[in-house]
Short mmCIF file of C-alpha atoms and ligand atoms in Angstrom, two decimals:
data_model
loop_
_atom_site.label_atom_id
_atom_site.label_comp_id
_atom_site.label_asym_id
_atom_site.label_seq_id
_atom_site.Cartn_x
_atom_site.Cartn_y
_atom_site.Cartn_z
CA UNK A 21 -3.22 13.18 -4.69
CA UNK A 22 -5.66 15.98 -5.79
CA UNK A 23 -8.72 14.15 -7.91
CA UNK A 24 -7.92 10.72 -6.39
CA UNK A 25 -11.69 10.29 -6.29
CA UNK A 26 -12.43 6.70 -5.83
CA UNK A 27 -12.97 5.02 -2.88
CA UNK A 28 -12.69 1.17 -2.76
CA UNK A 29 -16.39 0.15 -2.74
CA UNK A 30 -18.90 2.99 -3.13
CA UNK A 31 -21.68 0.68 -3.70
CA UNK A 32 -21.67 -1.51 -1.18
CA UNK A 33 -21.09 1.14 1.85
CA UNK A 34 -18.63 -1.37 3.35
CA UNK A 35 -14.88 -2.02 2.19
CA UNK A 36 -14.48 -4.86 -0.09
CA UNK A 37 -11.59 -6.45 -1.93
CA UNK A 38 -11.56 -6.99 -5.56
CA UNK A 39 -9.57 -9.92 -7.34
CA UNK A 40 -6.57 -9.10 -9.05
CA UNK A 41 -3.05 -8.40 -8.05
CA UNK A 42 0.32 -6.83 -8.84
CA UNK A 43 0.14 -6.99 -12.80
CA UNK A 44 2.79 -5.09 -15.24
CA UNK A 45 0.46 -2.17 -15.38
CA UNK A 46 0.41 -1.57 -11.45
CA UNK A 47 4.07 -2.24 -11.33
CA UNK A 48 4.53 0.44 -14.27
CA UNK A 49 2.34 2.71 -12.08
CA UNK A 50 4.71 2.34 -9.22
CA UNK A 51 7.62 3.16 -11.40
CA UNK A 52 5.82 6.39 -12.40
CA UNK A 53 4.84 7.17 -8.73
CA UNK A 54 8.70 6.55 -7.88
CA UNK A 55 10.09 8.77 -10.59
CA UNK A 56 7.11 11.49 -9.62
CA UNK A 57 8.47 11.22 -6.04
CA UNK A 58 12.28 11.65 -7.08
CA UNK A 59 11.93 14.78 -9.10
CA UNK A 60 10.03 16.53 -6.57
CA UNK A 61 12.76 15.32 -3.54
CA UNK A 62 15.48 15.98 -5.92
CA UNK A 63 14.60 19.52 -6.13
CA UNK A 64 13.93 19.98 -2.58
CA UNK A 65 17.28 18.45 -1.78
CA UNK A 66 19.53 20.27 -4.60
CA UNK A 67 19.17 23.92 -4.09
CA UNK A 68 20.61 24.25 -0.37
CA UNK A 69 23.81 22.40 -1.43
CA UNK A 70 24.37 24.20 -4.54
CA UNK A 71 23.70 27.63 -2.87
CA UNK A 72 26.24 26.88 -0.31
CA UNK A 73 28.96 26.32 -3.25
CA UNK A 74 31.52 29.04 -3.58
CA UNK A 75 31.89 29.09 -7.23
CA UNK A 76 28.02 29.22 -7.83
CA UNK A 77 28.05 32.24 -5.25
CA UNK A 78 30.63 33.88 -6.51
CA UNK A 79 29.29 33.93 -9.81
CA UNK A 80 25.51 34.66 -9.48
CA UNK A 81 25.50 36.08 -6.21
CA UNK A 82 28.36 38.03 -5.43
CA UNK A 83 27.20 40.14 -2.70
CA UNK A 84 26.31 37.14 -0.38
CA UNK A 85 29.48 35.68 -1.44
CA UNK A 86 31.31 38.79 -0.29
CA UNK A 87 29.12 38.77 2.94
CA UNK A 88 30.20 35.03 3.74
CA UNK A 89 33.90 36.13 3.27
CA UNK A 90 33.56 38.66 5.72
CA UNK A 91 31.93 36.57 8.11
CA UNK A 92 34.41 34.15 7.81
CA UNK A 93 36.66 36.95 8.93
CA UNK A 94 34.79 37.03 12.36
CA UNK A 95 31.47 38.65 11.05
CA UNK A 96 28.20 38.12 12.08
CA UNK A 97 27.45 34.26 11.13
CA UNK A 98 23.58 34.61 11.38
CA UNK A 99 23.32 37.17 8.35
CA UNK A 100 26.08 35.58 5.89
CA UNK A 101 23.57 34.32 3.34
CA UNK A 102 20.34 36.66 3.85
CA UNK A 103 19.46 37.76 0.36
CA UNK A 104 16.10 37.87 -0.99
CA UNK A 105 17.40 36.79 -4.30
CA UNK A 106 18.92 33.89 -3.24
CA UNK A 107 16.08 32.83 -1.54
CA UNK A 108 13.96 33.37 -4.53
CA UNK A 109 16.25 30.81 -6.78
CA UNK A 110 15.02 28.15 -4.06
CA UNK A 111 11.36 29.43 -3.35
CA UNK A 112 10.29 30.51 -6.95
CA UNK A 113 9.76 26.73 -7.74
CA UNK A 114 6.99 26.21 -5.24
CA UNK A 115 5.01 29.44 -6.21
CA UNK A 116 5.41 27.96 -10.01
CA UNK A 117 4.19 24.34 -8.40
CA UNK A 118 1.35 25.98 -6.71
CA UNK A 119 -0.01 27.75 -9.74
CA UNK A 120 0.65 24.56 -11.95
CA UNK A 121 -1.09 22.13 -9.67
CA UNK A 122 -4.46 23.99 -9.97
CA UNK A 123 -4.08 23.74 -13.71
CA UNK A 124 -2.95 20.60 -13.98
CA UNK A 125 -6.30 19.31 -12.34
CA UNK A 126 -8.09 20.37 -15.36
CA UNK A 127 -5.87 18.86 -18.00
CA UNK A 128 -5.61 15.51 -15.71
CA UNK A 129 -9.67 15.52 -15.87
CA UNK A 130 -10.05 16.46 -19.58
CA UNK A 131 -7.31 14.88 -21.21
CA UNK A 132 -6.19 12.05 -19.11
CA UNK A 133 -3.46 11.48 -16.36
CA UNK A 134 -0.69 10.34 -18.76
CA UNK A 135 -0.65 13.78 -20.72
CA UNK A 136 -0.40 15.68 -17.61
CA UNK A 137 2.83 13.39 -16.44
CA UNK A 138 4.10 14.07 -19.98
CA UNK A 139 3.77 17.91 -20.05
CA UNK A 140 5.20 17.89 -16.61
CA UNK A 141 8.09 15.96 -17.64
CA UNK A 142 8.56 17.84 -20.83
CA UNK A 143 8.53 21.22 -18.85
CA UNK A 144 10.87 19.70 -16.05
CA UNK A 145 13.19 18.85 -18.54
CA UNK A 146 13.45 22.42 -19.94
CA UNK A 147 13.91 23.57 -16.58
CA UNK A 148 17.04 21.09 -16.08
CA UNK A 149 18.51 22.45 -19.44
CA UNK A 150 18.21 26.17 -18.39
CA UNK A 151 19.69 25.61 -15.13
CA UNK A 152 22.50 23.36 -16.47
CA UNK A 153 23.41 26.05 -18.78
CA UNK A 154 22.50 29.19 -16.95
CA UNK A 155 24.80 31.96 -17.53
CA UNK A 156 22.88 34.66 -15.39
CA UNK A 157 20.23 34.97 -12.46
CA UNK A 158 17.72 35.16 -14.84
CA UNK A 159 18.19 31.86 -16.39
CA UNK A 160 18.50 30.29 -13.15
CA UNK A 161 15.17 31.63 -11.86
CA UNK A 162 13.21 30.90 -14.98
CA UNK A 163 14.60 27.27 -15.04
CA UNK A 164 13.41 27.11 -11.43
CA UNK A 165 10.04 28.32 -12.30
CA UNK A 166 9.87 25.72 -15.30
CA UNK A 167 10.93 22.90 -12.73
CA UNK A 168 8.03 23.92 -10.58
CA UNK A 169 5.34 23.74 -13.27
CA UNK A 170 7.17 20.25 -13.80
CA UNK A 171 6.47 19.50 -10.33
CA UNK A 172 3.12 20.98 -9.92
CA UNK A 173 1.66 18.82 -12.65
CA UNK A 174 3.50 15.62 -11.63
CA UNK A 175 2.60 16.01 -8.06
CA UNK A 176 -1.23 16.59 -9.09
CA UNK A 177 -1.07 13.64 -12.00
CA UNK A 178 1.22 11.06 -10.86
CA UNK A 179 -0.58 10.34 -7.30
CA UNK A 180 -4.05 10.49 -8.99
CA UNK A 181 -2.78 7.55 -11.41
CA UNK A 182 -1.24 5.80 -8.84
CA UNK A 183 -4.43 5.65 -6.73
CA UNK A 184 -6.63 4.41 -9.57
CA UNK A 185 -4.13 2.00 -10.97
CA UNK A 186 -3.48 0.27 -7.79
CA UNK A 187 -5.34 -2.56 -6.05
CA UNK A 188 -7.34 -0.83 -3.16
CA UNK A 189 -5.65 -2.90 -0.42
CA UNK A 190 -1.95 -1.36 -1.85
CA UNK A 191 -3.16 2.13 -1.85
CA UNK A 192 -2.01 3.08 1.42
CA UNK A 193 1.40 1.41 1.25
CA UNK A 194 1.73 3.14 -2.07
CA UNK A 195 0.74 6.51 -0.83
CA UNK A 196 3.39 6.27 1.91
CA UNK A 197 6.02 4.99 -0.86
CA UNK A 198 5.62 8.09 -2.62
CA UNK A 199 6.70 10.01 0.48
CA UNK A 200 9.50 7.46 0.70
CA UNK A 201 10.62 8.23 -2.78
CA UNK A 202 10.57 12.03 -2.05
CA UNK A 203 13.00 11.52 0.90
CA UNK A 204 15.23 9.15 -1.40
CA UNK A 205 15.16 12.20 -3.76
CA UNK A 206 16.26 14.27 -1.47
CA UNK A 207 19.10 12.05 -0.27
CA UNK A 208 20.70 11.34 -3.72
CA UNK A 209 20.54 15.16 -4.11
CA UNK A 210 22.71 15.63 -1.23
CA UNK A 211 24.83 12.86 -2.23
CA UNK A 212 25.23 14.49 -5.64
CA UNK A 213 26.07 17.88 -4.03
CA UNK A 214 28.80 16.16 -2.07
CA UNK A 215 30.46 14.89 -5.19
CA UNK A 216 29.99 17.64 -7.65
CA UNK A 217 31.56 20.02 -5.26
CA UNK A 218 34.81 18.50 -5.56
CA UNK A 219 34.94 18.47 -9.03
CA UNK A 220 38.01 21.28 -9.78
CA UNK A 221 37.23 23.95 -12.34
CA UNK A 222 34.08 24.97 -10.14
CA UNK A 223 31.27 23.71 -12.66
CA UNK A 224 29.93 20.81 -10.26
CA UNK A 225 26.91 22.91 -9.33
CA UNK A 226 25.92 22.72 -13.19
CA UNK A 227 25.77 18.96 -13.11
CA UNK A 228 24.22 18.96 -9.65
CA UNK A 229 21.21 20.85 -11.48
CA UNK A 230 21.24 19.24 -14.84
CA UNK A 231 20.91 15.59 -13.15
CA UNK A 232 17.39 16.15 -12.25
CA UNK A 233 17.13 15.59 -16.15
CA UNK A 234 17.57 11.70 -15.30
CA UNK A 235 14.51 10.98 -13.51
CA UNK A 236 12.66 13.09 -15.51
CA UNK A 237 13.50 11.44 -18.79
CA UNK A 238 12.10 8.32 -17.25
CA UNK A 239 8.81 9.94 -16.56
CA UNK A 240 8.43 12.02 -19.74
CA UNK A 241 9.13 8.71 -21.83
CA UNK A 242 7.57 6.52 -19.27
CA UNK A 243 4.33 8.36 -19.55
CA UNK A 244 4.12 7.71 -23.41
CA UNK A 245 3.80 3.99 -22.85
CA UNK A 246 1.19 4.12 -20.05
CA UNK A 247 -2.29 3.32 -20.75
CA UNK A 248 -5.02 5.51 -19.35
CA UNK A 249 -6.67 4.77 -16.40
CA UNK A 250 -9.95 3.03 -16.52
CA UNK A 251 -11.76 5.56 -14.13
CA UNK A 252 -10.07 8.41 -16.42
CA UNK A 253 -11.57 6.70 -19.36
CA UNK A 254 -14.99 6.06 -18.08
CA UNK A 255 -15.11 9.79 -16.64
CA UNK A 256 -14.40 10.84 -20.28
CA UNK A 257 -17.33 8.89 -21.77
CA UNK A 258 -15.34 5.55 -22.84
CA UNK A 259 -17.25 2.87 -20.82
CA UNK A 260 -16.27 -0.14 -23.21
CA UNK A 261 -12.45 0.76 -23.49
CA UNK A 262 -12.42 1.58 -19.52
CA UNK A 263 -14.18 -2.00 -18.92
CA UNK A 264 -11.35 -3.59 -21.08
CA UNK A 265 -8.59 -1.56 -19.63
CA UNK A 266 -9.67 -2.93 -16.02
CA UNK A 267 -9.42 -6.17 -17.23
CA UNK A 268 -6.07 -5.82 -18.37
CA UNK A 269 -4.75 -3.64 -15.52
CA UNK A 270 -6.07 -6.52 -12.62
CA UNK A 271 -5.04 -9.41 -14.90
CA UNK A 272 -8.68 -11.03 -14.58
CA UNK A 273 -11.97 -11.06 -16.10
CA UNK A 274 -13.55 -11.17 -12.68
CA UNK A 275 -13.94 -7.15 -12.66
CA UNK A 276 -17.51 -6.78 -12.57
CA UNK A 277 -17.86 -5.44 -9.10
CA UNK A 278 -14.79 -3.22 -9.22
CA UNK A 279 -16.16 -1.92 -12.21
CA UNK A 280 -19.71 -1.14 -11.03
CA UNK A 281 -18.02 0.77 -8.20
CA UNK A 282 -16.01 2.62 -10.44
CA UNK A 283 -19.13 3.51 -12.71
CA UNK A 284 -20.79 4.83 -9.40
CA UNK A 285 -17.90 6.73 -8.09
CA UNK A 286 -17.73 8.33 -11.73
CA UNK A 287 -21.32 9.14 -11.52
CA UNK A 288 -21.06 10.71 -7.93
CA UNK A 289 -18.05 13.02 -9.14
CA UNK A 290 -20.00 13.94 -12.09
CA UNK A 291 -23.14 14.74 -9.99
CA UNK A 292 -21.23 17.15 -7.86
CA UNK A 293 -20.95 20.24 -10.05
CA UNK A 294 -19.53 22.61 -7.27
CA UNK A 295 -17.34 20.54 -5.09
CA UNK A 296 -15.45 24.15 -4.24
CA UNK A 297 -18.71 25.15 -2.78
CA UNK A 298 -19.82 22.16 -1.07
CA UNK A 299 -16.81 21.64 0.89
CA UNK A 300 -17.63 25.17 2.47
CA UNK A 301 -20.71 23.79 4.03
CA UNK A 302 -20.83 23.17 7.74
CA UNK A 303 -20.89 19.32 7.38
CA UNK A 304 -17.48 19.10 6.00
CA UNK A 305 -16.07 21.65 8.35
CA UNK A 306 -13.83 18.99 10.21
CA UNK A 307 -12.72 17.50 6.73
CA UNK A 308 -11.94 21.48 5.32
CA UNK A 309 -9.96 22.39 8.67
CA UNK A 310 -8.31 19.31 8.35
CA UNK A 311 -7.22 19.95 4.46
CA UNK A 312 -5.94 23.24 5.74
CA UNK A 313 -4.57 22.81 8.99
CA UNK A 314 -2.01 19.71 8.47
CA UNK A 315 -0.20 20.90 5.32
CA UNK A 316 0.03 24.40 6.93
CA UNK A 317 1.25 22.90 10.57
CA UNK A 318 3.40 20.52 8.61
CA UNK A 319 5.42 23.51 7.13
CA UNK A 320 5.56 25.40 10.49
CA UNK A 321 7.39 22.26 11.52
CA UNK A 322 10.30 23.93 10.04
CA UNK A 323 11.47 20.78 8.22
CA UNK A 324 12.44 22.58 5.19
CA UNK A 325 14.88 24.92 6.92
CA UNK A 326 16.74 21.50 7.06
CA UNK A 327 15.95 20.08 3.72
CA UNK A 328 16.52 23.33 1.54
CA UNK A 329 19.36 24.91 3.66
CA UNK A 330 20.98 22.20 5.87
CA UNK A 331 24.41 22.82 4.05
CA UNK A 332 24.01 26.72 4.59
CA UNK A 333 22.78 26.29 7.77
CA UNK A 334 25.80 24.09 8.70
CA UNK A 335 28.25 26.53 7.00
CA UNK A 336 26.56 29.00 8.99
CA UNK A 337 27.77 27.41 12.20
CA UNK A 338 30.98 27.62 10.74
CA UNK A 339 31.45 24.11 9.13
CA UNK A 340 33.55 23.67 6.10
CA UNK A 341 31.68 23.66 2.67
CA UNK A 342 32.65 19.55 2.56
CA UNK A 343 31.62 19.01 6.20
CA UNK A 344 28.37 20.99 5.42
CA UNK A 345 27.53 18.85 2.58
CA UNK A 346 28.25 15.49 4.47
CA UNK A 347 25.92 16.61 7.20
CA UNK A 348 23.08 17.35 4.79
CA UNK A 349 23.92 13.76 3.62
CA UNK A 350 23.61 12.43 7.26
CA UNK A 351 20.10 14.26 7.98
CA UNK A 352 18.97 13.17 4.22
CA UNK A 353 19.64 9.34 5.48
CA UNK A 354 17.82 9.80 8.66
CA UNK A 355 14.67 10.96 6.68
CA UNK A 356 14.78 8.46 4.57
CA UNK A 357 15.33 5.40 7.04
CA UNK A 358 13.02 7.11 9.48
CA UNK A 359 10.06 7.28 6.61
CA UNK A 360 10.37 3.58 6.51
CA UNK A 361 9.54 3.10 10.23
CA UNK A 362 6.38 4.75 9.47
CA UNK A 363 5.62 2.91 6.34
CA UNK A 364 5.70 -0.35 8.45
CA UNK A 365 4.03 1.30 11.70
CA UNK A 366 1.45 3.46 10.47
CA UNK A 367 -1.51 1.01 10.18
CA UNK A 368 -0.39 -0.88 13.57
CA UNK A 369 0.31 1.96 16.05
CA UNK A 370 -2.09 4.43 14.35
CA UNK A 371 -2.11 7.91 13.38
CA UNK A 372 -2.34 9.73 16.61
CA UNK A 373 0.32 7.57 18.19
CA UNK A 374 3.14 8.73 15.76
CA UNK A 375 1.92 12.19 15.39
CA UNK A 376 2.16 12.72 19.38
CA UNK A 377 5.54 10.92 19.76
CA UNK A 378 7.13 12.77 16.43
CA UNK A 379 5.78 16.17 18.07
CA UNK A 380 7.55 15.34 21.45
CA UNK A 381 10.90 14.38 19.68
CA UNK A 382 10.90 17.39 17.29
CA UNK A 383 10.03 19.75 20.33
CA UNK A 384 13.08 18.49 22.01
CA UNK A 385 15.44 18.55 18.77
CA UNK A 386 14.22 22.30 17.91
CA UNK A 387 14.75 23.44 21.53
CA UNK A 388 18.09 21.90 21.83
CA UNK A 389 19.46 22.84 18.52
CA UNK A 390 18.51 26.54 19.61
CA UNK A 391 19.87 26.42 23.06
CA UNK A 392 23.14 24.86 21.60
CA UNK A 393 23.61 27.62 19.00
CA UNK A 394 22.59 30.13 21.39
CA UNK A 395 24.86 29.12 23.81
CA UNK A 396 27.76 29.59 21.63
CA UNK A 397 26.80 32.16 18.68
CA UNK A 398 24.93 34.12 21.13
CA UNK A 399 23.33 37.36 19.95
CA UNK A 400 26.02 39.03 18.09
CA UNK A 401 26.61 35.84 16.12
CA UNK A 402 30.41 36.26 16.21
CA UNK A 403 32.11 33.33 17.24
CA UNK A 404 33.49 29.91 15.97
CA UNK A 405 31.88 26.57 16.84
CA UNK A 406 34.29 24.00 17.67
CA UNK A 407 34.00 20.56 15.60
CA UNK A 408 32.85 18.48 18.92
CA UNK A 409 30.06 20.90 19.58
CA UNK A 410 29.00 20.83 15.93
CA UNK A 411 28.62 17.48 15.88
CA UNK A 412 26.25 17.53 18.89
CA UNK A 413 24.19 20.28 16.84
CA UNK A 414 24.22 17.51 13.87
CA UNK A 415 23.04 14.75 16.47
CA UNK A 416 20.09 16.83 17.81
CA UNK A 417 18.73 17.90 14.36
CA UNK A 418 18.96 14.39 13.04
CA UNK A 419 16.79 13.34 16.23
CA UNK A 420 14.27 16.36 15.13
CA UNK A 421 14.33 14.99 11.33
CA UNK A 422 13.58 11.28 12.59
CA UNK A 423 10.39 12.59 14.62
CA UNK A 424 9.07 14.42 11.32
CA UNK A 425 9.90 11.71 9.19
CA UNK A 426 7.66 9.15 10.82
CA UNK A 427 4.83 11.55 11.95
CA UNK A 428 4.36 14.93 10.06
CA UNK A 429 6.27 13.73 6.73
CA UNK A 430 4.01 11.28 5.68
CA UNK A 431 0.97 11.70 7.63
CA UNK A 432 0.98 15.37 6.37
CA UNK A 433 -0.30 13.76 2.95
CA UNK A 434 -2.18 10.65 4.12
CA UNK A 435 -4.52 12.01 6.77
CA UNK A 436 -5.90 14.89 4.80
CA UNK A 437 -6.52 12.35 2.01
CA UNK A 438 -8.05 9.69 3.57
CA UNK A 439 -10.50 11.92 5.67
CA UNK A 440 -12.22 13.36 2.70
CA UNK A 441 -15.68 12.12 1.56
CA UNK A 442 -15.83 11.10 -2.33
CA UNK A 443 -17.63 14.03 -3.33
CA UNK A 444 -15.52 16.59 -2.05
CA UNK A 445 -12.10 14.73 -2.26
CA UNK A 446 -10.94 16.24 -5.36
CA UNK A 447 -11.48 19.92 -4.00
CA UNK A 448 -10.30 18.83 -0.80
CA UNK A 449 -7.14 17.32 -2.16
CA UNK A 450 -6.35 20.28 -4.50
CA UNK A 451 -6.55 22.83 -1.16
CA UNK A 452 -4.05 20.47 0.55
CA UNK A 453 -1.60 20.62 -2.13
CA UNK A 454 -2.02 24.08 -2.57
CA UNK A 455 -1.53 25.34 1.26
CA UNK A 456 1.38 22.82 1.31
CA UNK A 457 3.17 24.60 -1.85
CA UNK A 458 2.10 27.96 -0.56
CA UNK A 459 3.66 27.34 2.91
CA UNK A 460 6.73 25.54 1.72
CA UNK A 461 7.28 28.97 -0.57
CA UNK A 462 6.54 31.00 2.51
CA UNK A 463 8.98 29.23 4.99
CA UNK A 464 11.67 28.98 2.11
CA UNK A 465 11.53 33.08 1.47
CA UNK A 466 11.44 33.68 5.12
CA UNK A 467 13.96 31.61 6.71
CA UNK A 468 17.04 33.44 5.75
CA UNK A 469 15.97 36.93 6.68
CA UNK A 470 14.43 35.32 9.80
CA UNK A 471 17.56 33.76 10.55
CA UNK A 472 19.52 37.03 10.33
CA UNK A 473 16.80 38.82 12.80
CA UNK A 474 15.78 36.12 15.29
CA UNK A 475 19.18 34.50 15.31
CA UNK A 476 19.15 31.29 17.45
CA UNK A 477 15.66 32.29 18.71
CA UNK A 478 14.22 30.95 15.30
CA UNK A 479 14.55 27.45 16.19
CA UNK A 480 12.12 28.39 19.51
CA UNK A 481 9.79 30.00 17.08
CA UNK A 482 9.21 26.60 15.41
CA UNK A 483 9.39 24.92 18.51
CA UNK A 484 6.34 26.89 19.48
CA UNK A 485 4.53 25.91 16.35
CA UNK A 486 5.33 22.37 17.27
CA UNK A 487 3.42 22.60 20.60
CA UNK A 488 0.82 24.13 18.93
CA UNK A 489 0.44 21.46 16.41
CA UNK A 490 0.86 18.69 18.72
CA UNK A 491 -2.28 19.88 20.93
CA UNK A 492 -4.07 20.45 17.67
CA UNK A 493 -3.74 16.54 17.11
CA UNK A 494 -4.15 15.69 20.73
CA UNK A 495 -7.57 17.57 20.75
CA UNK A 496 -8.99 17.47 17.39
CA UNK A 497 -7.51 14.53 15.17
CA UNK A 498 -9.61 11.51 15.65
CA UNK A 499 -7.80 8.24 15.05
CA UNK A 500 -8.38 6.87 11.60
CA UNK A 501 -6.19 3.76 11.55
CA UNK A 502 -7.99 0.71 9.97
CA UNK A 503 -11.33 2.91 9.02
CA UNK A 504 -12.69 2.17 5.96
CA UNK A 505 -12.94 5.40 3.77
CA UNK A 506 -16.54 5.26 3.18
CA UNK A 507 -17.04 5.05 7.08
CA UNK A 508 -14.95 7.81 8.07
CA UNK A 509 -18.17 9.80 9.00
CA UNK A 510 -18.49 7.70 11.86
CA UNK A 511 -15.33 9.03 13.36
CA UNK A 512 -16.11 12.43 13.37
CA UNK A 513 -19.87 11.53 14.92
CA UNK A 514 -18.06 10.05 17.87
CA UNK A 515 -15.47 13.05 18.39
CA UNK A 516 -16.24 15.21 21.37
CA UNK A 517 -15.84 18.45 19.21
CA UNK A 518 -16.50 17.67 15.65
CA UNK A 519 -19.73 15.79 16.52
CA UNK A 520 -21.70 18.96 16.56
CA UNK A 521 -20.77 19.61 12.84
CA UNK A 522 -21.95 16.03 11.61
CA UNK A 523 -25.37 14.85 12.31
CA UNK A 524 -26.87 11.49 11.86
CA UNK A 525 -28.81 12.50 8.41
CA UNK A 526 -25.91 13.63 6.76
CA UNK A 527 -23.23 10.96 7.66
CA UNK A 528 -22.59 7.85 5.93
CA UNK A 529 -22.83 7.00 2.50
CA UNK A 530 -26.46 8.20 2.13
CA UNK A 531 -24.97 11.88 2.31
CA UNK A 532 -23.99 11.39 -1.13
CA UNK A 533 -27.26 12.30 -2.91
CA UNK A 534 -27.79 15.17 -0.48
CA UNK A 535 -24.49 16.42 -1.28
CA UNK A 536 -25.05 16.21 -4.93
CA UNK A 537 -28.21 17.53 -4.69
CA UNK A 538 -27.60 20.51 -3.35
CA UNK A 539 -30.21 19.47 -0.45
CA UNK A 540 -27.86 20.30 2.22
CA UNK A 541 -29.07 22.05 5.42
CA UNK A 542 -26.34 24.49 5.63
C1 BGC B 657 6.97 17.61 2.78
C2 BGC B 657 8.10 18.50 2.15
C3 BGC B 657 9.30 17.87 2.67
C4 BGC B 657 9.72 16.33 2.71
C5 BGC B 657 10.62 16.20 3.66
C6 BGC B 657 7.23 16.23 2.90
O1 BGC B 657 6.25 15.59 3.11
O2 BGC B 657 5.73 18.22 2.17
O3 BGC B 657 7.70 19.73 2.32
O4 BGC B 657 10.44 18.60 2.18
O5 BGC B 657 8.35 16.03 3.30
O6 BGC B 657 11.09 14.74 3.48
#
């Protein structure tokens, strides 16, 4: 996502389509995007299942294991997994990814996209090996940090590679496809946990952690065979190669128009020497607010409570180990299928409709989960939940997950990237990725202690945030469906609130010179 600095047509000021279709290179770009999404999703899904497995807990987190056993004998259900060390196992990955994605931006720019993917894949493989062979907590956490570095590099470089290789008309679809692969990765992780938990001998968790190596090998080896993108070649001072590559990638010699735009985009991008400073200017305020608010609010939906901790959560509710892992498979499946709904409707019904409907559905789901758990476990957390009742909890949780998966899931990435004007897009995207990772870390780290203290009220806490974010969308997000990227300034100019920040003389493509030359008024 970060650094995807090419709009369909920058010279003409109107969207135009270029010749060329789905070639082998474009197909390979899709494959890389797929493996990048898969390794990220696999990591999201795998840790919750593993941390709910008894052999894993008793070996690495014996105090949590003991508390869990006490809770099974009628103790407090809400607090049985509350351990900062246990949450650090999950969340360390996201801090590492946050730091790595900032470094990856320079590697991707200086050395080309493929080397970022290669470095990412290799580090990720080292993390898988450490985790699979872990004999102490230090190895586990160090392994997660290495995985995080891999995810940081992959998440930064794969989407950039993808958006540069894909023909412009396929870019939106491929963007949502990346999120779809994340959800597939989560589901595969849930299924693998369900299977490895049944392995006699208690070493199934090792297999769960080590199997992340499969998509990572594809990405590492695959990156060696990938060509560099024309955009990257151009930016690094190889114009002839860039043109030759563009012909090969598009499968046609008729690439003149696209090449001219590519050169123009590259010049603009080079001319903006301080994108980080420019994005703070008043005229970019609407975009800056979206780059920060959307990933922040996406994580405050509480989705990763379910994605990371579904098995732990279901165990907290009194499900057995196997039933907990099965429930996570169910929520994973709902997540995947509902993301598909978004892929096929986002360009027809629009972003706002999905956001608003998804918000209402998530709100209902969160309130219902909180009420159901509160009614049964109360404030003391000492009770058993009967199976029929527990099934009802799973059903409302699925309604909540579906609401997220066709709204804030994919749109949380799509909207910030499509509202950024070219000249500040790399900086804007880096902000979005960094805020997302930071909030993912914060929610992962805070959830188990918060569950222990706020108890069932925790679900009302997230529900309150869903109200805030839905109002935010209703009042502050203009519809961007079908609006060419280069015409996006018009959308802000027509908005009741944001129009005061965007004036005529800086709107439209004409603002590029001003932005580059530093001649801005604010
Ligand atoms: C979010 C992740 C989340 C996933 C769930 C993504 O859009 O960024 O944090 O785990 O969706 O499908």
